Amino acid sequence: MAPALAIAGPNRTVVEAMELPRLIEIEPGLVGAAFDLMKLLPARYILDRAEEQGLVDPSTQIVETTSGTFGLGLAMVCRLRGYQLTLVGDPAIDARLARRLRDLGATVSIVRGAALEEGVQQARLARVERLKSRHDNYFVPNQYDNRDNAAAYGVVAELLAGTLAGIDCLVGTVGSGGSTCGTTQFLRTLYPELHLVGVDTPGSVVFGALNGPRLLRGLGSSLVPHNVDHRLFDEIHWVDAATAFFMTRHLYRRHCLFLGPTSGAAFLVAQWWHERHPNANVVVLLPDQGYRYADSVYRDTWLAKNEALASRVPREPISISHPHEASGSWTRISWGRRSRDEVVGIAATS
Ligand SMILES: Cc1ncc(COP(=O)(O)O)c(C=O)c1O
């Protein structure tokens, strides 16, 4: 008789198969939690909770604003469950991604031109409001403010805690705040001293830098999401696009990890922190794969055209005393688990 190979059985869906990260020891003591598509997890979890609460049924129109990855996660879950989905994005959604979303049955509505003058996020939210008014039965997952986004990461904390001998520091990029804050809330029940390092970019107001244009997307925002619990963070870094792109390429060339640019930004900071704390166990969240960026971040001509082709990156960040000073390649501040008002309202110590 042939030995039984499948004990647990196959994953029931591609979402289940892909939603958890692979844990990779990039250097001794520095573990990357590498997701194929991090946003699959909150997309699946938010719809599970909405179904449980009777907020969605097969006739519900789902409407969400997204710059890409959350939209792709939602589109996959909605396709498999038969929900109608409209995604409101901005020109950061490239034609190729828009085609993938449409192939999955989603309607993609891109906000362009004068509507963007008030700010990208504001313009997208205004379009969502208009779309909602056209439907009696709609559901907005609202990844920025829906607590279930952060709650989805309980399983990631469980995976990390169950696999690693100990965790001293978590480094992750911050957009909605779901991944860093959600994972940390759970991990701190085991490791109250866990040091949380958030990675943002100049031009994003999430941690109080001045609002401005941002070439590095996925992390940062022109609004402050409710899912960012500022009091969880010990330290914040701002990494600009050219620096993040350089490190993204480095991760591939040096470590064979073909990932997106927010992973490059997070890895830069994680590696620096780990160098300063060589005995600490550090985990870095690496949100997505590199394929979407093959014609941009992975192409020198695109980088040069966008003035984001760096030949090297700084060895360390410049410490600043107030978030308004966040500019240039790489800056950092000791956040000290304070509220945003406490840090932005007064001059912080670094
Ligand atoms: C590629 C990428 N990296 C990082 C983030 C930030 O993750 P979070 O929204 O959990 O803060 C996002 C958010 O959309 C993203 O799309």
Short mmCIF file of C-alpha atoms and ligand atoms in Angstrom, two decimals:
data_model
loop_
_atom_site.label_atom_id
_atom_site.label_comp_id
_atom_site.label_asym_id
_atom_site.label_seq_id
_atom_site.Cartn_x
_atom_site.Cartn_y
_atom_site.Cartn_z
CA MET A 1 0.00 0.00 0.00
CA ALA A 2 1.29 3.49 -0.87
CA PRO A 3 2.09 5.66 2.17
CA ALA A 4 -0.44 8.42 2.90
CA LEU A 5 1.14 11.69 1.80
CA ALA A 6 -1.63 14.20 2.47
CA ILE A 7 -2.44 14.25 6.16
CA ALA A 8 -4.01 17.68 6.62
CA GLY A 9 -5.53 17.83 3.12
CA PRO A 10 -4.99 20.58 0.59
CA ASN A 11 -5.79 24.24 1.23
CA ARG A 12 -9.42 24.92 0.40
CA THR A 13 -8.70 28.09 -1.55
CA VAL A 14 -5.77 29.96 -3.05
CA VAL A 15 -6.39 32.64 -0.40
CA GLU A 16 -5.88 30.15 2.40
CA ALA A 17 -2.77 28.83 0.64
CA MET A 18 -1.21 32.28 0.21
CA GLU A 19 -2.29 34.47 3.09
CA LEU A 20 0.46 33.65 5.60
CA PRO A 21 4.08 34.76 5.20
CA ARG A 22 7.11 32.51 4.74
CA LEU A 23 9.62 33.01 7.52
CA ILE A 24 13.17 33.31 6.21
CA GLU A 25 16.33 33.87 8.26
CA ILE A 26 17.97 36.50 6.06
CA GLU A 27 20.86 36.88 8.49
CA PRO A 28 21.40 35.16 11.84
CA GLY A 29 18.90 36.83 14.17
CA LEU A 30 17.09 38.74 11.39
CA VAL A 31 13.98 36.96 10.10
CA GLY A 32 11.94 38.19 7.15
CA ALA A 33 8.20 37.46 7.19
CA ALA A 34 7.77 37.45 3.40
CA PHE A 35 4.20 37.65 2.12
CA ASP A 36 3.15 36.96 -1.46
CA LEU A 37 0.41 39.54 -1.01
CA MET A 38 0.02 40.70 2.59
CA LYS A 39 -3.36 42.29 2.00
CA LEU A 40 -5.04 38.97 1.23
CA LEU A 41 -5.16 38.33 4.95
CA PRO A 42 -7.13 41.44 6.04
CA ALA A 43 -9.31 41.21 2.90
CA ARG A 44 -10.34 37.65 3.78
CA TYR A 45 -10.71 38.38 7.49
CA ILE A 46 -12.78 41.56 7.04
CA LEU A 47 -15.21 39.76 4.72
CA ASP A 48 -15.43 36.78 7.12
CA ARG A 49 -16.41 39.14 9.97
CA ALA A 50 -18.84 41.06 7.74
CA GLU A 51 -20.52 37.78 6.73
CA GLU A 52 -20.76 36.69 10.37
CA GLN A 53 -22.42 40.00 11.26
CA GLY A 54 -24.87 39.78 8.34
CA LEU A 55 -23.40 42.91 6.72
CA VAL A 56 -22.93 41.30 3.30
CA ASP A 57 -25.04 38.96 1.17
CA PRO A 58 -24.76 37.89 -2.47
CA SER A 59 -26.46 41.11 -3.65
CA THR A 60 -24.12 43.44 -1.71
CA GLN A 61 -22.00 45.90 -3.69
CA ILE A 62 -18.57 46.09 -2.09
CA VAL A 63 -16.78 49.42 -2.54
CA GLU A 64 -13.25 50.19 -1.43
CA THR A 65 -10.52 52.75 -2.04
CA THR A 66 -7.05 51.31 -2.58
CA SER A 67 -3.75 52.06 -4.27
CA GLY A 68 -3.30 48.43 -5.24
CA THR A 69 -2.53 45.54 -2.98
CA PHE A 70 -5.64 45.64 -0.79
CA GLY A 71 -7.67 45.88 -3.99
CA LEU A 72 -6.01 42.78 -5.39
CA GLY A 73 -6.61 40.89 -2.15
CA LEU A 74 -10.27 41.94 -2.09
CA ALA A 75 -10.72 41.14 -5.77
CA MET A 76 -9.48 37.59 -5.21
CA VAL A 77 -11.71 37.00 -2.17
CA CYS A 78 -14.74 38.60 -3.88
CA ARG A 79 -14.21 36.53 -7.04
CA LEU A 80 -14.10 33.29 -5.06
CA ARG A 81 -17.18 34.23 -3.02
CA GLY A 82 -19.18 35.81 -5.85
CA TYR A 83 -19.40 39.40 -4.55
CA GLN A 84 -19.57 42.44 -6.82
CA LEU A 85 -16.64 44.77 -6.16
CA THR A 86 -15.85 48.35 -7.19
CA LEU A 87 -12.35 49.64 -6.46
CA VAL A 88 -11.55 53.34 -6.42
CA GLY A 89 -7.91 54.06 -7.12
CA ASP A 90 -5.60 56.75 -8.44
CA PRO A 91 -3.00 56.70 -11.21
CA ALA A 92 -0.69 54.64 -8.90
CA ILE A 93 -2.77 51.68 -10.11
CA ASP A 94 -0.88 50.89 -13.30
CA ALA A 95 -2.59 49.54 -16.42
CA ARG A 96 -1.31 46.03 -15.83
CA LEU A 97 -2.72 45.82 -12.30
CA ALA A 98 -6.01 47.38 -13.45
CA ARG A 99 -6.27 44.59 -16.05
CA ARG A 100 -5.64 41.94 -13.41
CA LEU A 101 -8.34 43.45 -11.20
CA ARG A 102 -10.82 43.62 -14.08
CA ASP A 103 -10.03 40.01 -15.05
CA LEU A 104 -11.11 39.10 -11.53
CA GLY A 105 -14.46 40.79 -12.17
CA ALA A 106 -13.83 44.04 -10.26
CA THR A 107 -14.93 47.44 -11.58
CA VAL A 108 -11.94 49.81 -11.36
CA SER A 109 -12.63 53.52 -11.06
CA ILE A 110 -9.53 55.73 -11.29
CA VAL A 111 -9.63 59.28 -9.89
CA ARG A 112 -7.64 61.61 -12.14
CA GLY A 113 -6.94 65.24 -12.96
CA ALA A 114 -8.44 68.14 -11.02
CA ALA A 115 -10.14 65.80 -8.52
CA LEU A 116 -6.66 64.98 -7.15
CA GLU A 117 -5.87 68.58 -6.20
CA GLU A 118 -7.30 68.16 -2.68
CA GLY A 119 -5.03 65.15 -2.09
CA VAL A 120 -5.14 61.61 -3.41
CA GLN A 121 -6.81 59.98 -0.42
CA GLN A 122 -9.43 62.72 -0.05
CA ALA A 123 -10.33 62.47 -3.74
CA ARG A 124 -10.66 58.69 -3.55
CA LEU A 125 -12.84 58.86 -0.43
CA ALA A 126 -15.12 61.45 -2.07
CA ARG A 127 -15.59 59.07 -5.03
CA VAL A 128 -16.43 56.20 -2.62
CA GLU A 129 -19.13 58.38 -1.01
CA ARG A 130 -20.65 59.08 -4.44
CA LEU A 131 -20.64 55.37 -5.34
CA LYS A 132 -22.25 54.44 -2.00
CA SER A 133 -25.13 56.80 -2.64
CA ARG A 134 -25.99 54.79 -5.79
CA HIS A 135 -26.55 51.51 -3.90
CA ASP A 136 -28.97 50.57 -1.09
CA ASN A 137 -27.00 47.47 -0.18
CA TYR A 138 -23.30 48.24 -0.02
CA PHE A 139 -20.36 47.39 2.23
CA VAL A 140 -17.15 49.36 2.56
CA PRO A 141 -14.34 47.24 4.09
CA ASN A 142 -12.50 50.51 4.93
CA GLN A 143 -9.04 49.14 5.63
CA TYR A 144 -7.91 52.46 7.14
CA ASP A 145 -10.44 52.54 9.96
CA ASN A 146 -11.87 49.02 10.26
CA ARG A 147 -10.44 47.38 13.39
CA ASP A 148 -10.76 43.96 11.73
CA ASN A 149 -7.83 44.95 9.49
CA ALA A 150 -5.51 44.93 12.51
CA ALA A 151 -7.31 41.96 14.12
CA ALA A 152 -6.55 39.87 11.01
CA TYR A 153 -2.87 39.76 12.00
CA GLY A 154 -3.46 37.62 15.09
CA VAL A 155 -2.54 34.57 13.01
CA VAL A 156 0.74 36.19 11.93
CA ALA A 157 1.66 36.84 15.56
CA GLU A 158 0.73 33.24 16.35
CA LEU A 159 2.92 31.97 13.51
CA LEU A 160 5.88 34.11 14.62
CA ALA A 161 5.53 33.24 18.29
CA GLY A 162 5.09 29.55 17.50
CA THR A 163 8.11 29.36 15.16
CA LEU A 164 10.74 31.66 16.68
CA ALA A 165 12.47 31.20 20.02
CA GLY A 166 11.92 34.85 20.96
CA ILE A 167 11.20 38.22 19.34
CA ASP A 168 12.77 41.46 20.53
CA CYS A 169 11.96 43.81 17.69
CA LEU A 170 9.39 44.06 14.88
CA VAL A 171 10.05 46.33 11.91
CA GLY A 172 7.33 47.13 9.37
CA THR A 173 6.11 49.78 6.97
CA VAL A 174 2.98 51.71 7.92
CA GLY A 175 0.12 52.53 5.56
CA SER A 176 -3.21 51.69 7.15
CA GLY A 177 -1.32 50.54 10.25
CA GLY A 178 -3.08 47.17 10.21
CA SER A 179 -0.03 44.92 9.84
CA THR A 180 2.36 46.56 12.32
CA CYS A 181 -0.23 47.49 14.95
CA GLY A 182 -2.21 44.27 14.64
CA THR A 183 0.82 41.99 14.88
CA THR A 184 2.27 44.00 17.76
CA GLN A 185 -0.93 44.07 19.81
CA PHE A 186 -0.93 40.28 19.83
CA LEU A 187 2.84 39.82 20.26
CA ARG A 188 3.03 42.22 23.21
CA THR A 189 0.74 39.94 25.22
CA LEU A 190 3.72 37.53 25.14
CA TYR A 191 6.58 40.04 24.85
CA PRO A 192 5.56 43.35 26.48
CA GLU A 193 9.02 44.81 25.81
CA LEU A 194 8.85 44.11 22.06
CA HIS A 195 10.40 47.12 20.30
CA LEU A 196 8.20 48.30 17.40
CA VAL A 197 9.86 50.24 14.59
CA GLY A 198 7.56 51.88 12.03
CA VAL A 199 8.76 52.86 8.56
CA ASP A 200 7.13 55.80 6.75
CA THR A 201 8.27 58.11 3.95
CA PRO A 202 8.75 61.91 3.71
CA GLY A 203 5.57 63.61 2.48
CA SER A 204 3.31 61.24 4.49
CA VAL A 205 1.43 62.75 7.43
CA VAL A 206 0.94 59.44 9.31
CA PHE A 207 3.65 60.25 11.85
CA GLY A 208 3.55 64.01 11.45
CA ALA A 209 5.87 64.72 8.52
CA LEU A 210 4.74 67.53 6.22
CA ASN A 211 2.30 66.55 3.47
CA GLY A 212 3.94 66.30 0.07
CA PRO A 213 4.34 64.22 -3.09
CA ARG A 214 5.35 60.57 -2.58
CA LEU A 215 6.88 58.32 -5.23
CA LEU A 216 7.16 55.40 -2.79
CA ARG A 217 3.63 54.03 -2.34
CA GLY A 218 1.94 51.37 -0.22
CA LEU A 219 3.32 52.89 2.96
CA GLY A 220 2.42 56.38 4.20
CA SER A 221 -0.71 58.42 3.61
CA SER A 222 -2.01 61.96 3.19
CA LEU A 223 -4.56 61.21 5.96
CA VAL A 224 -4.00 59.70 9.41
CA PRO A 225 -5.73 56.28 9.49
CA HIS A 226 -7.53 55.27 12.69
CA ASN A 227 -5.86 51.87 12.48
CA VAL A 228 -2.50 53.46 13.28
CA ASP A 229 -2.18 53.20 17.05
CA HIS A 230 0.70 55.63 17.49
CA ARG A 231 1.18 54.65 21.13
CA LEU A 232 2.47 51.23 20.11
CA PHE A 233 5.57 52.58 18.30
CA ASP A 234 8.99 52.94 19.90
CA GLU A 235 10.80 54.38 16.90
CA ILE A 236 9.87 55.82 13.48
CA HIS A 237 11.99 56.06 10.33
CA TRP A 238 11.26 57.97 7.12
CA VAL A 239 12.87 56.45 4.02
CA ASP A 240 12.63 58.12 0.63
CA ALA A 241 11.83 56.44 -2.68
CA ALA A 242 15.36 56.24 -4.15
CA THR A 243 16.72 54.69 -0.94
CA ALA A 244 13.87 52.17 -0.70
CA PHE A 245 14.25 51.25 -4.38
CA PHE A 246 18.01 50.73 -4.00
CA MET A 247 17.47 48.40 -1.04
CA THR A 248 14.73 46.52 -2.88
CA ARG A 249 17.22 45.74 -5.63
CA HIS A 250 19.85 44.87 -3.02
CA LEU A 251 17.47 42.38 -1.36
CA TYR A 252 17.14 40.63 -4.68
CA ARG A 253 20.79 40.77 -5.75
CA ARG A 254 22.23 39.84 -2.37
CA HIS A 255 19.53 37.65 -0.81
CA CYS A 256 17.51 36.42 -3.86
CA LEU A 257 14.33 37.94 -2.40
CA PHE A 258 12.33 39.43 -5.29
CA LEU A 259 10.05 41.82 -3.41
CA GLY A 260 8.27 45.16 -3.64
CA PRO A 261 9.72 48.54 -2.59
CA THR A 262 8.09 48.71 0.85
CA SER A 263 10.05 45.55 1.65
CA GLY A 264 13.25 47.37 0.63
CA ALA A 265 12.43 50.27 2.97
CA ALA A 266 11.63 47.94 5.86
CA PHE A 267 14.74 45.82 5.31
CA LEU A 268 17.04 48.86 5.31
CA VAL A 269 15.76 49.84 8.75
CA ALA A 270 15.66 46.30 10.12
CA GLN A 271 19.25 45.61 9.07
CA TRP A 272 20.47 48.85 10.64
CA TRP A 273 18.60 48.15 13.89
CA HIS A 274 19.93 44.61 13.99
CA GLU A 275 23.52 45.80 13.46
CA ARG A 276 23.13 47.97 16.54
CA HIS A 277 21.52 45.16 18.57
CA PRO A 278 23.38 42.05 17.36
CA ASN A 279 22.03 39.82 20.12
CA ALA A 280 18.41 40.75 19.49
CA ASN A 281 15.95 38.68 17.47
CA VAL A 282 14.45 40.94 14.81
CA VAL A 283 11.48 40.26 12.54
CA VAL A 284 10.82 42.39 9.46
CA LEU A 285 7.47 42.37 7.62
CA LEU A 286 8.00 42.11 3.84
CA PRO A 287 4.58 42.90 2.28
CA ASP A 288 4.63 41.81 -1.38
CA GLN A 289 6.47 40.26 -4.31
CA GLY A 290 8.42 42.12 -6.97
CA TYR A 291 6.49 41.23 -10.14
CA ARG A 292 4.27 44.30 -10.04
CA TYR A 293 7.37 46.51 -10.02
CA ALA A 294 9.38 44.69 -12.71
CA ASP A 295 9.03 47.59 -15.15
CA SER A 296 9.59 50.34 -12.59
CA VAL A 297 11.69 49.71 -9.47
CA TYR A 298 13.59 46.88 -11.21
CA ARG A 299 14.40 48.97 -14.29
CA ASP A 300 17.23 51.52 -14.23
CA THR A 301 15.77 53.65 -17.03
CA TRP A 302 12.51 54.09 -15.10
CA LEU A 303 14.46 54.93 -11.93
CA ALA A 304 16.58 57.51 -13.77
CA LYS A 305 13.52 59.08 -15.44
CA ASN A 306 11.91 59.44 -12.01
CA GLU A 307 15.10 60.78 -10.41
CA ALA A 308 15.16 57.78 -8.08
CA LEU A 309 18.29 55.98 -9.23
CA ALA A 310 20.61 55.90 -6.20
CA SER A 311 24.15 54.55 -6.46
CA ARG A 312 24.32 53.84 -2.72
CA VAL A 313 22.36 54.43 0.47
CA PRO A 314 23.42 56.07 3.76
CA ARG A 315 24.95 53.76 6.36
CA GLU A 316 22.72 55.22 9.04
CA PRO A 317 19.75 57.57 9.43
CA ILE A 318 19.91 61.19 10.55
CA SER A 319 18.24 61.56 13.95
CA ILE A 320 15.72 64.41 14.06
CA SER A 321 13.89 66.06 16.95
CA HIS A 322 10.55 66.77 15.25
CA PRO A 323 8.64 64.95 12.45
CA HIS A 324 8.49 68.16 10.41
CA GLU A 325 12.24 67.69 9.82
CA ALA A 326 11.64 64.33 8.07
CA SER A 327 13.16 64.79 4.62
CA GLY A 328 16.07 63.52 2.55
CA SER A 329 17.07 59.90 2.19
CA TRP A 330 16.60 58.56 5.71
CA THR A 331 15.65 60.10 9.05
CA ARG A 332 14.53 58.69 12.39
CA ILE A 333 12.99 59.75 15.67
CA SER A 334 12.56 58.08 19.07
CA TRP A 335 8.79 57.96 19.22
CA GLY A 336 8.64 56.46 22.71
CA ARG A 337 5.10 54.99 22.58
CA ARG A 338 3.54 58.47 22.59
CA SER A 339 0.41 59.72 20.89
CA ARG A 340 0.73 61.62 17.61
CA ASP A 341 -0.33 64.86 19.34
CA GLU A 342 2.29 64.39 22.02
CA VAL A 343 5.07 64.08 19.43
CA VAL A 344 3.90 66.46 16.74
CA GLY A 345 2.57 69.06 19.18
CA ILE A 346 5.85 69.43 21.04
CA ALA A 347 9.51 69.12 20.08
CA ALA A 348 10.40 65.49 20.67
CA THR A 349 13.66 64.18 22.10
CA SER A 350 15.58 61.94 19.75
C1 LIG B 1 2.89 47.03 -0.67
C2 LIG B 1 2.46 47.52 0.67
N1 LIG B 1 3.37 47.58 1.66
C3 LIG B 1 3.04 48.02 2.88
C4 LIG B 1 1.77 48.43 3.20
C5 LIG B 1 1.47 48.93 4.58
O1 LIG B 1 0.71 48.00 5.31
P1 LIG B 1 -0.41 48.42 6.32
O2 LIG B 1 -1.56 48.99 5.53
O3 LIG B 1 -0.77 47.16 7.03
O4 LIG B 1 0.15 49.47 7.26
C6 LIG B 1 0.79 48.36 2.20
C7 LIG B 1 -0.57 48.81 2.47
O5 LIG B 1 -1.42 48.85 1.61
C8 LIG B 1 1.15 47.90 0.91
O6 LIG B 1 0.25 47.84 -0.09
#
